[in-house]
């Protein structure tokens, strides 16, 4: 079963906080808004909004793909809507696709780099916290190596054949990258640190 990092992320939260995941597979900045999902998210009147897109904005996805200017304007709208609602937006660059470079062994050449750069630029421009999950996930994957990355990559069926899904995560991957997101979140938004069990879990995992 494939998923993202949110399930692993939520496991690290204390009971003092409620986290609602409204992310949906296959949605881009555009389709998420068109389907009314963003309106539903704002209706929650949350204190913080973690905003991450990119994968489904890429070309080749009918009904989802956007050009880069649309991606940028959409992200800015998400930020402005959250601020207008009196909440705090937090941007995340997209988790890397595990696309291994064919010429430089052991390195990832992610097609999502342009989207990550735009998100960082918007964050700096709007003075909004940014978690650079794209860079951090590349670091993690390159450190582990291609074979180890297979351990947290689910399988998918393509033309009747089981194939490794190098975009989504299985349960192990969700735990791994959920922790990365949590660790980076408390760095860019320190006031959220009391709501996570990072130190306790790290100590237990080391035993």
JSON list of C-alpha atoms in Angstrom, two decimals:
[
{"chain": "A", "resi": 1, "resn": "UNK", "atom": "CA", "xyz": [0.00, 0.00, 0.00]},
{"chain": "A", "resi": 2, "resn": "UNK", "atom": "CA", "xyz": [1.41, 3.39, -0.95]},
{"chain": "A", "resi": 3, "resn": "UNK", "atom": "CA", "xyz": [1.09, 6.65, 0.94]},
{"chain": "A", "resi": 4, "resn": "UNK", "atom": "CA", "xyz": [2.97, 9.80, 1.88]},
{"chain": "A", "resi": 5, "resn": "UNK", "atom": "CA", "xyz": [4.80, 10.87, 5.04]},
{"chain": "A", "resi": 6, "resn": "UNK", "atom": "CA", "xyz": [1.81, 12.04, 7.07]},
{"chain": "A", "resi": 7, "resn": "UNK", "atom": "CA", "xyz": [1.05, 8.77, 8.90]},
{"chain": "A", "resi": 8, "resn": "UNK", "atom": "CA", "xyz": [4.60, 8.57, 10.23]},
{"chain": "A", "resi": 9, "resn": "UNK", "atom": "CA", "xyz": [4.51, 12.26, 11.10]},
{"chain": "A", "resi": 10, "resn": "UNK", "atom": "CA", "xyz": [1.31, 11.92, 13.15]},
{"chain": "A", "resi": 11, "resn": "UNK", "atom": "CA", "xyz": [2.84, 9.11, 15.21]},
{"chain": "A", "resi": 12, "resn": "UNK", "atom": "CA", "xyz": [5.31, 11.62, 16.65]},
{"chain": "A", "resi": 13, "resn": "UNK", "atom": "CA", "xyz": [2.68, 14.04, 17.92]},
{"chain": "A", "resi": 14, "resn": "UNK", "atom": "CA", "xyz": [1.67, 14.31, 21.56]},
{"chain": "A", "resi": 15, "resn": "UNK", "atom": "CA", "xyz": [-1.94, 14.23, 22.70]},
{"chain": "A", "resi": 16, "resn": "UNK", "atom": "CA", "xyz": [-1.80, 18.00, 23.17]},
{"chain": "A", "resi": 17, "resn": "UNK", "atom": "CA", "xyz": [-2.30, 18.64, 19.47]},
{"chain": "A", "resi": 18, "resn": "UNK", "atom": "CA", "xyz": [-4.70, 17.57, 16.74]},
{"chain": "A", "resi": 19, "resn": "UNK", "atom": "CA", "xyz": [-3.44, 17.06, 13.20]},
{"chain": "A", "resi": 20, "resn": "UNK", "atom": "CA", "xyz": [-5.86, 16.69, 10.30]},
{"chain": "A", "resi": 21, "resn": "UNK", "atom": "CA", "xyz": [-4.51, 15.37, 7.01]},
{"chain": "A", "resi": 22, "resn": "UNK", "atom": "CA", "xyz": [-6.54, 16.59, 4.04]},
{"chain": "A", "resi": 23, "resn": "UNK", "atom": "CA", "xyz": [-3.95, 15.70, 1.41]},
{"chain": "A", "resi": 24, "resn": "UNK", "atom": "CA", "xyz": [-5.28, 13.61, -1.48]},
{"chain": "A", "resi": 25, "resn": "UNK", "atom": "CA", "xyz": [-3.34, 11.45, -3.91]},
{"chain": "A", "resi": 26, "resn": "UNK", "atom": "CA", "xyz": [-3.06, 12.76, -7.45]},
{"chain": "A", "resi": 27, "resn": "UNK", "atom": "CA", "xyz": [-3.96, 16.38, -6.74]},
{"chain": "A", "resi": 28, "resn": "UNK", "atom": "CA", "xyz": [-2.04, 19.39, -7.98]},
{"chain": "A", "resi": 29, "resn": "UNK", "atom": "CA", "xyz": [-2.26, 22.96, -6.72]},
{"chain": "A", "resi": 30, "resn": "UNK", "atom": "CA", "xyz": [-4.96, 23.50, -9.34]},
{"chain": "A", "resi": 31, "resn": "UNK", "atom": "CA", "xyz": [-7.11, 20.39, -8.93]},
{"chain": "A", "resi": 32, "resn": "UNK", "atom": "CA", "xyz": [-7.02, 20.59, -5.13]},
{"chain": "A", "resi": 33, "resn": "UNK", "atom": "CA", "xyz": [-8.65, 24.00, -5.36]},
{"chain": "A", "resi": 34, "resn": "UNK", "atom": "CA", "xyz": [-11.06, 23.12, -8.16]},
{"chain": "A", "resi": 35, "resn": "UNK", "atom": "CA", "xyz": [-12.46, 20.18, -6.20]},
{"chain": "A", "resi": 36, "resn": "UNK", "atom": "CA", "xyz": [-13.21, 22.40, -3.21]},
{"chain": "A", "resi": 37, "resn": "UNK", "atom": "CA", "xyz": [-10.66, 20.66, -1.01]},
{"chain": "A", "resi": 38, "resn": "UNK", "atom": "CA", "xyz": [-8.89, 23.90, -0.17]},
{"chain": "A", "resi": 39, "resn": "UNK", "atom": "CA", "xyz": [-12.17, 25.51, 0.90]},
{"chain": "A", "resi": 40, "resn": "UNK", "atom": "CA", "xyz": [-12.74, 22.54, 3.21]},
{"chain": "A", "resi": 41, "resn": "UNK", "atom": "CA", "xyz": [-9.25, 22.89, 4.64]},
{"chain": "A", "resi": 42, "resn": "UNK", "atom": "CA", "xyz": [-9.72, 26.56, 5.43]},
{"chain": "A", "resi": 43, "resn": "UNK", "atom": "CA", "xyz": [-13.06, 25.79, 7.07]},
{"chain": "A", "resi": 44, "resn": "UNK", "atom": "CA", "xyz": [-11.19, 23.86, 9.78]},
{"chain": "A", "resi": 45, "resn": "UNK", "atom": "CA", "xyz": [-9.83, 27.17, 11.07]},
{"chain": "A", "resi": 46, "resn": "UNK", "atom": "CA", "xyz": [-6.53, 25.54, 12.02]},
{"chain": "A", "resi": 47, "resn": "UNK", "atom": "CA", "xyz": [-3.64, 27.37, 13.65]},
{"chain": "A", "resi": 48, "resn": "UNK", "atom": "CA", "xyz": [-1.02, 26.07, 11.20]},
{"chain": "A", "resi": 49, "resn": "UNK", "atom": "CA", "xyz": [-1.24, 24.81, 7.61]},
{"chain": "A", "resi": 50, "resn": "UNK", "atom": "CA", "xyz": [1.48, 22.64, 6.08]},
{"chain": "A", "resi": 51, "resn": "UNK", "atom": "CA", "xyz": [1.33, 23.18, 2.31]},
{"chain": "A", "resi": 52, "resn": "UNK", "atom": "CA", "xyz": [3.09, 20.86, -0.15]},
{"chain": "A", "resi": 53, "resn": "UNK", "atom": "CA", "xyz": [2.54, 20.36, -3.88]},
{"chain": "A", "resi": 54, "resn": "UNK", "atom": "CA", "xyz": [4.60, 19.71, -7.00]},
{"chain": "A", "resi": 55, "resn": "UNK", "atom": "CA", "xyz": [4.40, 16.06, -8.05]},
{"chain": "A", "resi": 56, "resn": "UNK", "atom": "CA", "xyz": [1.08, 16.37, -9.84]},
{"chain": "A", "resi": 57, "resn": "UNK", "atom": "CA", "xyz": [1.82, 19.80, -11.30]},
{"chain": "A", "resi": 58, "resn": "UNK", "atom": "CA", "xyz": [4.47, 18.18, -13.50]},
{"chain": "A", "resi": 59, "resn": "UNK", "atom": "CA", "xyz": [3.70, 17.77, -17.22]},
{"chain": "A", "resi": 60, "resn": "UNK", "atom": "CA", "xyz": [1.95, 14.65, -18.49]},
{"chain": "A", "resi": 61, "resn": "UNK", "atom": "CA", "xyz": [-0.94, 14.49, -16.02]},
{"chain": "A", "resi": 62, "resn": "UNK", "atom": "CA", "xyz": [-4.19, 15.48, -17.79]},
{"chain": "A", "resi": 63, "resn": "UNK", "atom": "CA", "xyz": [-6.48, 17.58, -15.63]},
{"chain": "A", "resi": 64, "resn": "UNK", "atom": "CA", "xyz": [-3.73, 18.14, -13.08]},
{"chain": "A", "resi": 65, "resn": "UNK", "atom": "CA", "xyz": [-0.60, 19.47, -14.77]},
{"chain": "A", "resi": 66, "resn": "UNK", "atom": "CA", "xyz": [0.09, 23.20, -14.71]},
{"chain": "A", "resi": 67, "resn": "UNK", "atom": "CA", "xyz": [2.74, 25.44, -16.10]},
{"chain": "A", "resi": 68, "resn": "UNK", "atom": "CA", "xyz": [5.23, 26.88, -13.63]},
{"chain": "A", "resi": 69, "resn": "UNK", "atom": "CA", "xyz": [3.64, 30.37, -13.44]},
{"chain": "A", "resi": 70, "resn": "UNK", "atom": "CA", "xyz": [0.34, 28.76, -12.43]},
{"chain": "A", "resi": 71, "resn": "UNK", "atom": "CA", "xyz": [2.08, 26.63, -9.81]},
{"chain": "A", "resi": 72, "resn": "UNK", "atom": "CA", "xyz": [3.70, 29.75, -8.36]},
{"chain": "A", "resi": 73, "resn": "UNK", "atom": "CA", "xyz": [0.50, 31.80, -8.32]},
{"chain": "A", "resi": 74, "resn": "UNK", "atom": "CA", "xyz": [-1.40, 28.90, -6.74]},
{"chain": "A", "resi": 75, "resn": "UNK", "atom": "CA", "xyz": [1.16, 28.49, -3.95]},
{"chain": "A", "resi": 76, "resn": "UNK", "atom": "CA", "xyz": [1.04, 32.22, -3.28]},
{"chain": "A", "resi": 77, "resn": "UNK", "atom": "CA", "xyz": [-2.75, 32.04, -3.07]},
{"chain": "A", "resi": 78, "resn": "UNK", "atom": "CA", "xyz": [-2.55, 29.22, -0.52]},
{"chain": "A", "resi": 79, "resn": "UNK", "atom": "CA", "xyz": [-0.16, 31.29, 1.59]},
{"chain": "A", "resi": 80, "resn": "UNK", "atom": "CA", "xyz": [-2.26, 34.44, 1.36]},
{"chain": "A", "resi": 81, "resn": "UNK", "atom": "CA", "xyz": [-5.50, 32.59, 2.14]},
{"chain": "A", "resi": 82, "resn": "UNK", "atom": "CA", "xyz": [-4.00, 31.09, 5.30]},
{"chain": "A", "resi": 83, "resn": "UNK", "atom": "CA", "xyz": [-2.63, 34.43, 6.44]},
{"chain": "A", "resi": 84, "resn": "UNK", "atom": "CA", "xyz": [-5.95, 36.11, 5.73]},
{"chain": "A", "resi": 85, "resn": "UNK", "atom": "CA", "xyz": [-7.61, 33.51, 7.95]},
{"chain": "A", "resi": 86, "resn": "UNK", "atom": "CA", "xyz": [-5.28, 34.45, 10.80]},
{"chain": "A", "resi": 87, "resn": "UNK", "atom": "CA", "xyz": [-3.31, 31.19, 10.69]},
{"chain": "A", "resi": 88, "resn": "UNK", "atom": "CA", "xyz": [0.35, 30.43, 9.94]},
{"chain": "A", "resi": 89, "resn": "UNK", "atom": "CA", "xyz": [1.33, 28.82, 6.60]},
{"chain": "A", "resi": 90, "resn": "UNK", "atom": "CA", "xyz": [4.34, 26.51, 6.42]},
{"chain": "A", "resi": 91, "resn": "UNK", "atom": "CA", "xyz": [5.60, 25.54, 2.97]},
{"chain": "A", "resi": 92, "resn": "UNK", "atom": "CA", "xyz": [7.23, 22.23, 2.15]},
{"chain": "A", "resi": 93, "resn": "UNK", "atom": "CA", "xyz": [9.22, 21.48, -0.96]},
{"chain": "A", "resi": 94, "resn": "UNK", "atom": "CA", "xyz": [8.13, 18.17, -2.56]},
{"chain": "A", "resi": 95, "resn": "UNK", "atom": "CA", "xyz": [9.57, 14.84, -1.47]},
{"chain": "A", "resi": 96, "resn": "UNK", "atom": "CA", "xyz": [12.05, 13.78, -4.14]},
{"chain": "A", "resi": 97, "resn": "UNK", "atom": "CA", "xyz": [11.18, 11.15, -6.69]},
{"chain": "A", "resi": 98, "resn": "UNK", "atom": "CA", "xyz": [13.80, 8.44, -6.32]},
{"chain": "A", "resi": 99, "resn": "UNK", "atom": "CA", "xyz": [15.15, 8.99, -9.84]},
{"chain": "A", "resi": 100, "resn": "UNK", "atom": "CA", "xyz": [18.72, 7.73, -9.91]},
{"chain": "A", "resi": 101, "resn": "UNK", "atom": "CA", "xyz": [21.17, 9.49, -12.20]},
{"chain": "A", "resi": 102, "resn": "UNK", "atom": "CA", "xyz": [22.22, 7.27, -15.10]},
{"chain": "A", "resi": 103, "resn": "UNK", "atom": "CA", "xyz": [25.64, 8.90, -15.43]},
{"chain": "A", "resi": 104, "resn": "UNK", "atom": "CA", "xyz": [26.60, 9.60, -11.81]},
{"chain": "A", "resi": 105, "resn": "UNK", "atom": "CA", "xyz": [26.20, 6.44, -9.74]},
{"chain": "A", "resi": 106, "resn": "UNK", "atom": "CA", "xyz": [24.52, 6.80, -6.38]},
{"chain": "A", "resi": 107, "resn": "UNK", "atom": "CA", "xyz": [23.14, 10.28, -7.04]},
{"chain": "A", "resi": 108, "resn": "UNK", "atom": "CA", "xyz": [19.54, 11.35, -7.51]},
{"chain": "A", "resi": 109, "resn": "UNK", "atom": "CA", "xyz": [18.53, 13.62, -10.37]},
{"chain": "A", "resi": 110, "resn": "UNK", "atom": "CA", "xyz": [15.06, 14.75, -9.36]},
{"chain": "A", "resi": 111, "resn": "UNK", "atom": "CA", "xyz": [12.63, 16.21, -11.87]},
{"chain": "A", "resi": 112, "resn": "UNK", "atom": "CA", "xyz": [11.04, 18.12, -8.98]},
{"chain": "A", "resi": 113, "resn": "UNK", "atom": "CA", "xyz": [14.01, 20.44, -8.40]},
{"chain": "A", "resi": 114, "resn": "UNK", "atom": "CA", "xyz": [12.42, 23.42, -10.23]},
{"chain": "A", "resi": 115, "resn": "UNK", "atom": "CA", "xyz": [9.31, 23.17, -8.05]},
{"chain": "A", "resi": 116, "resn": "UNK", "atom": "CA", "xyz": [11.40, 22.99, -4.89]},
{"chain": "A", "resi": 117, "resn": "UNK", "atom": "CA", "xyz": [13.33, 26.10, -5.91]},
{"chain": "A", "resi": 118, "resn": "UNK", "atom": "CA", "xyz": [10.14, 28.06, -6.54]},
{"chain": "A", "resi": 119, "resn": "UNK", "atom": "CA", "xyz": [8.70, 27.07, -3.16]},
{"chain": "A", "resi": 120, "resn": "UNK", "atom": "CA", "xyz": [11.88, 28.24, -1.41]},
{"chain": "A", "resi": 121, "resn": "UNK", "atom": "CA", "xyz": [11.78, 31.49, -3.35]},
{"chain": "A", "resi": 122, "resn": "UNK", "atom": "CA", "xyz": [8.15, 32.10, -2.41]},
{"chain": "A", "resi": 123, "resn": "UNK", "atom": "CA", "xyz": [8.91, 31.35, 1.23]},
{"chain": "A", "resi": 124, "resn": "UNK", "atom": "CA", "xyz": [11.73, 33.87, 1.29]},
{"chain": "A", "resi": 125, "resn": "UNK", "atom": "CA", "xyz": [9.68, 36.45, -0.55]},
{"chain": "A", "resi": 126, "resn": "UNK", "atom": "CA", "xyz": [6.62, 36.05, 1.68]},
{"chain": "A", "resi": 127, "resn": "UNK", "atom": "CA", "xyz": [8.67, 35.51, 4.87]},
{"chain": "A", "resi": 128, "resn": "UNK", "atom": "CA", "xyz": [7.03, 32.13, 5.42]},
{"chain": "A", "resi": 129, "resn": "UNK", "atom": "CA", "xyz": [8.78, 29.12, 7.03]},
{"chain": "A", "resi": 130, "resn": "UNK", "atom": "CA", "xyz": [9.94, 26.51, 4.51]},
{"chain": "A", "resi": 131, "resn": "UNK", "atom": "CA", "xyz": [10.82, 22.87, 5.13]},
{"chain": "A", "resi": 132, "resn": "UNK", "atom": "CA", "xyz": [13.13, 21.84, 2.32]},
{"chain": "A", "resi": 133, "resn": "UNK", "atom": "CA", "xyz": [12.01, 18.21, 2.22]},
{"chain": "A", "resi": 134, "resn": "UNK", "atom": "CA", "xyz": [13.24, 17.89, -1.36]},
{"chain": "A", "resi": 135, "resn": "UNK", "atom": "CA", "xyz": [16.88, 18.45, -0.38]},
{"chain": "A", "resi": 136, "resn": "UNK", "atom": "CA", "xyz": [16.60, 16.49, 2.87]},
{"chain": "A", "resi": 137, "resn": "UNK", "atom": "CA", "xyz": [14.99, 13.49, 1.17]},
{"chain": "A", "resi": 138, "resn": "UNK", "atom": "CA", "xyz": [17.71, 13.45, -1.49]},
{"chain": "A", "resi": 139, "resn": "UNK", "atom": "CA", "xyz": [20.33, 13.46, 1.29]},
{"chain": "A", "resi": 140, "resn": "UNK", "atom": "CA", "xyz": [18.61, 10.55, 3.02]},
{"chain": "A", "resi": 141, "resn": "UNK", "atom": "CA", "xyz": [18.21, 8.50, -0.16]},
{"chain": "A", "resi": 142, "resn": "UNK", "atom": "CA", "xyz": [21.76, 9.05, -1.36]},
{"chain": "A", "resi": 143, "resn": "UNK", "atom": "CA", "xyz": [23.14, 8.15, 2.06]},
{"chain": "A", "resi": 144, "resn": "UNK", "atom": "CA", "xyz": [21.12, 4.91, 2.15]},
{"chain": "A", "resi": 145, "resn": "UNK", "atom": "CA", "xyz": [21.78, 3.98, -1.47]},
{"chain": "A", "resi": 146, "resn": "UNK", "atom": "CA", "xyz": [19.52, 2.58, -4.14]},
{"chain": "A", "resi": 147, "resn": "UNK", "atom": "CA", "xyz": [19.08, -0.92, -2.68]},
{"chain": "A", "resi": 148, "resn": "UNK", "atom": "CA", "xyz": [18.16, 0.34, 0.80]},
{"chain": "A", "resi": 149, "resn": "UNK", "atom": "CA", "xyz": [15.64, 2.75, -0.70]},
{"chain": "A", "resi": 150, "resn": "UNK", "atom": "CA", "xyz": [13.76, -0.22, -2.11]},
{"chain": "A", "resi": 151, "resn": "UNK", "atom": "CA", "xyz": [12.85, -1.13, 1.47]},
{"chain": "A", "resi": 152, "resn": "UNK", "atom": "CA", "xyz": [10.51, 1.85, 1.77]},
{"chain": "A", "resi": 153, "resn": "UNK", "atom": "CA", "xyz": [9.31, 1.92, -1.85]},
{"chain": "A", "resi": 154, "resn": "UNK", "atom": "CA", "xyz": [5.94, 0.25, -2.51]},
{"chain": "A", "resi": 155, "resn": "UNK", "atom": "CA", "xyz": [5.16, -1.76, -5.62]},
{"chain": "A", "resi": 156, "resn": "UNK", "atom": "CA", "xyz": [2.75, -0.76, -8.38]},
{"chain": "A", "resi": 157, "resn": "UNK", "atom": "CA", "xyz": [1.38, -2.54, -11.43]},
{"chain": "A", "resi": 158, "resn": "UNK", "atom": "CA", "xyz": [2.34, -1.07, -14.81]},
{"chain": "A", "resi": 159, "resn": "UNK", "atom": "CA", "xyz": [1.07, -2.86, -17.93]},
{"chain": "A", "resi": 160, "resn": "UNK", "atom": "CA", "xyz": [0.44, -5.97, -15.86]},
{"chain": "A", "resi": 161, "resn": "UNK", "atom": "CA", "xyz": [3.92, -6.03, -14.34]},
{"chain": "A", "resi": 162, "resn": "UNK", "atom": "CA", "xyz": [4.91, -5.31, -10.74]},
{"chain": "A", "resi": 163, "resn": "UNK", "atom": "CA", "xyz": [7.18, -2.27, -10.72]},
{"chain": "A", "resi": 164, "resn": "UNK", "atom": "CA", "xyz": [8.87, -0.29, -7.94]},
{"chain": "A", "resi": 165, "resn": "UNK", "atom": "CA", "xyz": [7.04, 2.94, -7.09]},
{"chain": "A", "resi": 166, "resn": "UNK", "atom": "CA", "xyz": [9.80, 5.51, -6.70]},
{"chain": "A", "resi": 167, "resn": "UNK", "atom": "CA", "xyz": [7.45, 8.33, -5.73]},
{"chain": "A", "resi": 168, "resn": "UNK", "atom": "CA", "xyz": [5.20, 7.09, -2.93]},
{"chain": "A", "resi": 169, "resn": "UNK", "atom": "CA", "xyz": [6.13, 5.46, 0.38]},
{"chain": "A", "resi": 170, "resn": "UNK", "atom": "CA", "xyz": [5.21, 2.29, 2.20]},
{"chain": "A", "resi": 171, "resn": "UNK", "atom": "CA", "xyz": [4.71, 2.25, 5.99]},
{"chain": "A", "resi": 172, "resn": "UNK", "atom": "CA", "xyz": [8.45, 2.16, 6.66]},
{"chain": "A", "resi": 173, "resn": "UNK", "atom": "CA", "xyz": [8.99, 5.13, 4.35]},
{"chain": "A", "resi": 174, "resn": "UNK", "atom": "CA", "xyz": [6.19, 7.07, 5.98]},
{"chain": "A", "resi": 175, "resn": "UNK", "atom": "CA", "xyz": [7.84, 6.64, 9.38]},
{"chain": "A", "resi": 176, "resn": "UNK", "atom": "CA", "xyz": [11.25, 7.60, 8.01]},
{"chain": "A", "resi": 177, "resn": "UNK", "atom": "CA", "xyz": [10.20, 10.76, 6.20]},
{"chain": "A", "resi": 178, "resn": "UNK", "atom": "CA", "xyz": [7.50, 11.64, 8.72]},
{"chain": "A", "resi": 179, "resn": "UNK", "atom": "CA", "xyz": [10.32, 11.98, 11.25]},
{"chain": "A", "resi": 180, "resn": "UNK", "atom": "CA", "xyz": [12.37, 14.08, 8.81]},
{"chain": "A", "resi": 181, "resn": "UNK", "atom": "CA", "xyz": [9.43, 16.48, 8.38]},
{"chain": "A", "resi": 182, "resn": "UNK", "atom": "CA", "xyz": [8.87, 16.69, 12.14]},
{"chain": "A", "resi": 183, "resn": "UNK", "atom": "CA", "xyz": [12.55, 17.35, 12.86]},
{"chain": "A", "resi": 184, "resn": "UNK", "atom": "CA", "xyz": [12.71, 20.06, 10.22]},
{"chain": "A", "resi": 185, "resn": "UNK", "atom": "CA", "xyz": [9.40, 21.58, 11.34]},
{"chain": "A", "resi": 186, "resn": "UNK", "atom": "CA", "xyz": [10.55, 22.24, 14.89]},
{"chain": "A", "resi": 187, "resn": "UNK", "atom": "CA", "xyz": [13.65, 23.93, 13.48]},
{"chain": "A", "resi": 188, "resn": "UNK", "atom": "CA", "xyz": [11.71, 26.44, 11.37]},
{"chain": "A", "resi": 189, "resn": "UNK", "atom": "CA", "xyz": [8.79, 26.81, 13.82]},
{"chain": "A", "resi": 190, "resn": "UNK", "atom": "CA", "xyz": [10.38, 26.27, 17.27]},
{"chain": "A", "resi": 191, "resn": "UNK", "atom": "CA", "xyz": [7.18, 26.97, 19.18]},
{"chain": "A", "resi": 192, "resn": "UNK", "atom": "CA", "xyz": [5.81, 23.64, 17.91]},
{"chain": "A", "resi": 193, "resn": "UNK", "atom": "CA", "xyz": [8.56, 21.55, 19.52]},
{"chain": "A", "resi": 194, "resn": "UNK", "atom": "CA", "xyz": [6.58, 20.79, 22.73]},
{"chain": "A", "resi": 195, "resn": "UNK", "atom": "CA", "xyz": [3.96, 19.01, 20.62]},
{"chain": "A", "resi": 196, "resn": "UNK", "atom": "CA", "xyz": [6.35, 16.30, 19.38]},
{"chain": "A", "resi": 197, "resn": "UNK", "atom": "CA", "xyz": [7.92, 13.22, 20.98]},
{"chain": "A", "resi": 198, "resn": "UNK", "atom": "CA", "xyz": [11.12, 13.34, 18.93]},
{"chain": "A", "resi": 199, "resn": "UNK", "atom": "CA", "xyz": [13.69, 12.88, 21.70]},
{"chain": "A", "resi": 200, "resn": "UNK", "atom": "CA", "xyz": [11.80, 10.08, 23.41]},
{"chain": "A", "resi": 201, "resn": "UNK", "atom": "CA", "xyz": [11.29, 8.15, 20.18]},
{"chain": "A", "resi": 202, "resn": "UNK", "atom": "CA", "xyz": [14.90, 8.59, 19.10]},
{"chain": "A", "resi": 203, "resn": "UNK", "atom": "CA", "xyz": [16.12, 7.24, 22.44]},
{"chain": "A", "resi": 204, "resn": "UNK", "atom": "CA", "xyz": [13.78, 4.25, 22.23]},
{"chain": "A", "resi": 205, "resn": "UNK", "atom": "CA", "xyz": [14.73, 3.50, 18.61]},
{"chain": "A", "resi": 206, "resn": "UNK", "atom": "CA", "xyz": [18.42, 3.45, 19.53]},
{"chain": "A", "resi": 207, "resn": "UNK", "atom": "CA", "xyz": [17.90, 0.68, 22.10]}
]
